Amino acid sequence: MSAGPELAGRLALVTGAGRGIGAAVVSALAEQGAR
């Protein structure tokens, strides 16, 4: 997933983040600065 500074400090709501694809999305967003 590529993103620029527009994710830094932004809030992301991901449902189904306990496992699988949702967990991977949450990890990627957190690495890019999303809360």
PDB file of N, CA and C in Angstrom:
ATOM      1  N   MET A   1       0.851  -1.167   0.000  1.00  0.00           N
ATOM      2  CA  MET A   1       0.000   0.000   0.000  1.00  0.00           C
ATOM      3  C   MET A   1       0.898   1.232   0.000  1.00  0.00           C
ATOM      4  N   SER A   2       0.700   2.127  -0.932  1.00  0.00           N
ATOM      5  CA  SER A   2       1.509   3.332  -0.946  1.00  0.00           C
ATOM      6  C   SER A   2       0.642   4.526  -0.588  1.00  0.00           C
ATOM      7  N   ALA A   3       1.191   5.378   0.229  1.00  0.00           N
ATOM      8  CA  ALA A   3       0.476   6.583   0.628  1.00  0.00           C
ATOM      9  C   ALA A   3       1.485   7.638   1.018  1.00  0.00           C
ATOM     10  N   GLY A   4       1.059   8.850   0.939  1.00  0.00           N
ATOM     11  CA  GLY A   4       1.940   9.944   1.285  1.00  0.00           C
ATOM     12  C   GLY A   4       1.622  10.480   2.666  1.00  0.00           C
ATOM     13  N   PRO A   5       2.040  11.692   2.933  1.00  0.00           N
ATOM     14  CA  PRO A   5       1.857  12.281   4.255  1.00  0.00           C
ATOM     15  C   PRO A   5       0.397  12.536   4.621  1.00  0.00           C
ATOM     16  N   GLU A   6      -0.522  12.344   3.685  1.00  0.00           N
ATOM     17  CA  GLU A   6      -1.924  12.594   4.012  1.00  0.00           C
ATOM     18  C   GLU A   6      -2.481  11.627   5.062  1.00  0.00           C
ATOM     19  N   LEU A   7      -1.780  10.531   5.365  1.00  0.00           N
ATOM     20  CA  LEU A   7      -2.233   9.592   6.400  1.00  0.00           C
ATOM     21  C   LEU A   7      -1.657   9.909   7.774  1.00  0.00           C
ATOM     22  N   ALA A   8      -0.627  10.696   7.849  1.00  0.00           N
ATOM     23  CA  ALA A   8       0.026  10.993   9.128  1.00  0.00           C
ATOM     24  C   ALA A   8      -0.959  11.667  10.078  1.00  0.00           C
ATOM     25  N   GLY A   9      -1.204  11.016  11.219  1.00  0.00           N
ATOM     26  CA  GLY A   9      -2.090  11.561  12.230  1.00  0.00           C
ATOM     27  C   GLY A   9      -3.572  11.408  11.940  1.00  0.00           C
ATOM     28  N   ARG A  10      -3.936  10.833  10.809  1.00  0.00           N
ATOM     29  CA  ARG A  10      -5.348  10.654  10.461  1.00  0.00           C
ATOM     30  C   ARG A  10      -5.906   9.441  11.197  1.00  0.00           C
ATOM     31  N   LEU A  11      -7.192   9.425  11.415  1.00  0.00           N
ATOM     32  CA  LEU A  11      -7.871   8.326  12.082  1.00  0.00           C
ATOM     33  C   LEU A  11      -8.435   7.381  11.032  1.00  0.00           C
ATOM     34  N   ALA A  12      -8.141   6.097  11.185  1.00  0.00           N
ATOM     35  CA  ALA A  12      -8.668   5.087  10.266  1.00  0.00           C
ATOM     36  C   ALA A  12      -9.521   4.097  11.053  1.00  0.00           C
ATOM     37  N   LEU A  13     -10.702   3.811  10.554  1.00  0.00           N
ATOM     38  CA  LEU A  13     -11.588   2.834  11.172  1.00  0.00           C
ATOM     39  C   LEU A  13     -11.643   1.622  10.254  1.00  0.00           C
ATOM     40  N   VAL A  14     -11.136   0.496  10.740  1.00  0.00           N
ATOM     41  CA  VAL A  14     -11.125  -0.736   9.953  1.00  0.00           C
ATOM     42  C   VAL A  14     -11.930  -1.774  10.718  1.00  0.00           C
ATOM     43  N   THR A  15     -13.000  -2.276  10.112  1.00  0.00           N
ATOM     44  CA  THR A  15     -13.780  -3.325  10.754  1.00  0.00           C
ATOM     45  C   THR A  15     -13.194  -4.678  10.361  1.00  0.00           C
ATOM     46  N   GLY A  16     -13.304  -5.643  11.225  1.00  0.00           N
ATOM     47  CA  GLY A  16     -12.762  -6.968  10.951  1.00  0.00           C
ATOM     48  C   GLY A  16     -11.248  -6.994  11.019  1.00  0.00           C
ATOM     49  N   ALA A  17     -10.670  -6.188  11.917  1.00  0.00           N
ATOM     50  CA  ALA A  17      -9.213  -6.052  11.981  1.00  0.00           C
ATOM     51  C   ALA A  17      -8.557  -7.073  12.905  1.00  0.00           C
ATOM     52  N   GLY A  18      -9.304  -8.046  13.370  1.00  0.00           N
ATOM     53  CA  GLY A  18      -8.760  -9.030  14.296  1.00  0.00           C
ATOM     54  C   GLY A  18      -7.824 -10.036  13.657  1.00  0.00           C
ATOM     55  N   ARG A  19      -8.030 -10.319  12.374  1.00  0.00           N
ATOM     56  CA  ARG A  19      -7.177 -11.298  11.691  1.00  0.00           C
ATOM     57  C   ARG A  19      -7.312 -11.142  10.182  1.00  0.00           C
ATOM     58  N   GLY A  20      -6.460 -11.822   9.472  1.00  0.00           N
ATOM     59  CA  GLY A  20      -6.534 -11.852   8.013  1.00  0.00           C
ATOM     60  C   GLY A  20      -6.224 -10.524   7.347  1.00  0.00           C
ATOM     61  N   ILE A  21      -7.002 -10.232   6.315  1.00  0.00           N
ATOM     62  CA  ILE A  21      -6.772  -9.025   5.521  1.00  0.00           C
ATOM     63  C   ILE A  21      -6.939  -7.767   6.372  1.00  0.00           C
ATOM     64  N   GLY A  22      -7.932  -7.750   7.228  1.00  0.00           N
ATOM     65  CA  GLY A  22      -8.152  -6.577   8.083  1.00  0.00           C
ATOM     66  C   GLY A  22      -6.957  -6.270   8.961  1.00  0.00           C
ATOM     67  N   ALA A  23      -6.347  -7.301   9.539  1.00  0.00           N
ATOM     68  CA  ALA A  23      -5.161  -7.107  10.381  1.00  0.00           C
ATOM     69  C   ALA A  23      -3.992  -6.575   9.562  1.00  0.00           C
ATOM     70  N   ALA A  24      -3.852  -7.057   8.345  1.00  0.00           N
ATOM     71  CA  ALA A  24      -2.773  -6.579   7.474  1.00  0.00           C
ATOM     72  C   ALA A  24      -2.991  -5.114   7.098  1.00  0.00           C
ATOM     73  N   VAL A  25      -4.230  -4.740   6.841  1.00  0.00           N
ATOM     74  CA  VAL A  25      -4.544  -3.350   6.505  1.00  0.00           C
ATOM     75  C   VAL A  25      -4.240  -2.442   7.690  1.00  0.00           C
ATOM     76  N   VAL A  26      -4.636  -2.860   8.888  1.00  0.00           N
ATOM     77  CA  VAL A  26      -4.368  -2.069  10.091  1.00  0.00           C
ATOM     78  C   VAL A  26      -2.870  -1.883  10.293  1.00  0.00           C
ATOM     79  N   SER A  27      -2.102  -2.938  10.121  1.00  0.00           N
ATOM     80  CA  SER A  27      -0.647  -2.841  10.275  1.00  0.00           C
ATOM     81  C   SER A  27      -0.050  -1.860   9.270  1.00  0.00           C
ATOM     82  N   ALA A  28      -0.490  -1.945   8.027  1.00  0.00           N
ATOM     83  CA  ALA A  28       0.032  -1.054   6.986  1.00  0.00           C
ATOM     84  C   ALA A  28      -0.333   0.401   7.274  1.00  0.00           C
ATOM     85  N   LEU A  29      -1.557   0.645   7.701  1.00  0.00           N
ATOM     86  CA  LEU A  29      -1.972   2.010   8.016  1.00  0.00           C
ATOM     87  C   LEU A  29      -1.188   2.571   9.196  1.00  0.00           C
ATOM     88  N   ALA A  30      -0.987   1.754  10.223  1.00  0.00           N
ATOM     89  CA  ALA A  30      -0.230   2.198  11.398  1.00  0.00           C
ATOM     90  C   ALA A  30       1.212   2.523  11.034  1.00  0.00           C
ATOM     91  N   GLU A  31       1.812   1.723  10.182  1.00  0.00           N
ATOM     92  CA  GLU A  31       3.186   1.986   9.750  1.00  0.00           C
ATOM     93  C   GLU A  31       3.297   3.315   9.015  1.00  0.00           C
ATOM     94  N   GLN A  32       2.211   3.726   8.370  1.00  0.00           N
ATOM     95  CA  GLN A  32       2.219   4.966   7.597  1.00  0.00           C
ATOM     96  C   GLN A  32       1.728   6.164   8.403  1.00  0.00           C
ATOM     97  N   GLY A  33       1.516   5.965   9.704  1.00  0.00           N
ATOM     98  CA  GLY A  33       1.197   7.090  10.574  1.00  0.00           C
ATOM     99  C   GLY A  33      -0.260   7.284  10.917  1.00  0.00           C
ATOM    100  N   ALA A  34      -1.137   6.438  10.404  1.00  0.00           N
ATOM    101  CA  ALA A  34      -2.555   6.577  10.744  1.00  0.00           C
ATOM    102  C   ALA A  34      -2.783   6.100  12.168  1.00  0.00           C
ATOM    103  N   ARG A  35      -3.834   6.635  12.786  1.00  0.00           N
ATOM    104  CA  ARG A  35      -4.189   6.204  14.136  1.00  0.00           C
ATOM    105  C   ARG A  35      -5.351   5.241  14.050  1.00  0.00           C
TER     106      ARG A  35
END
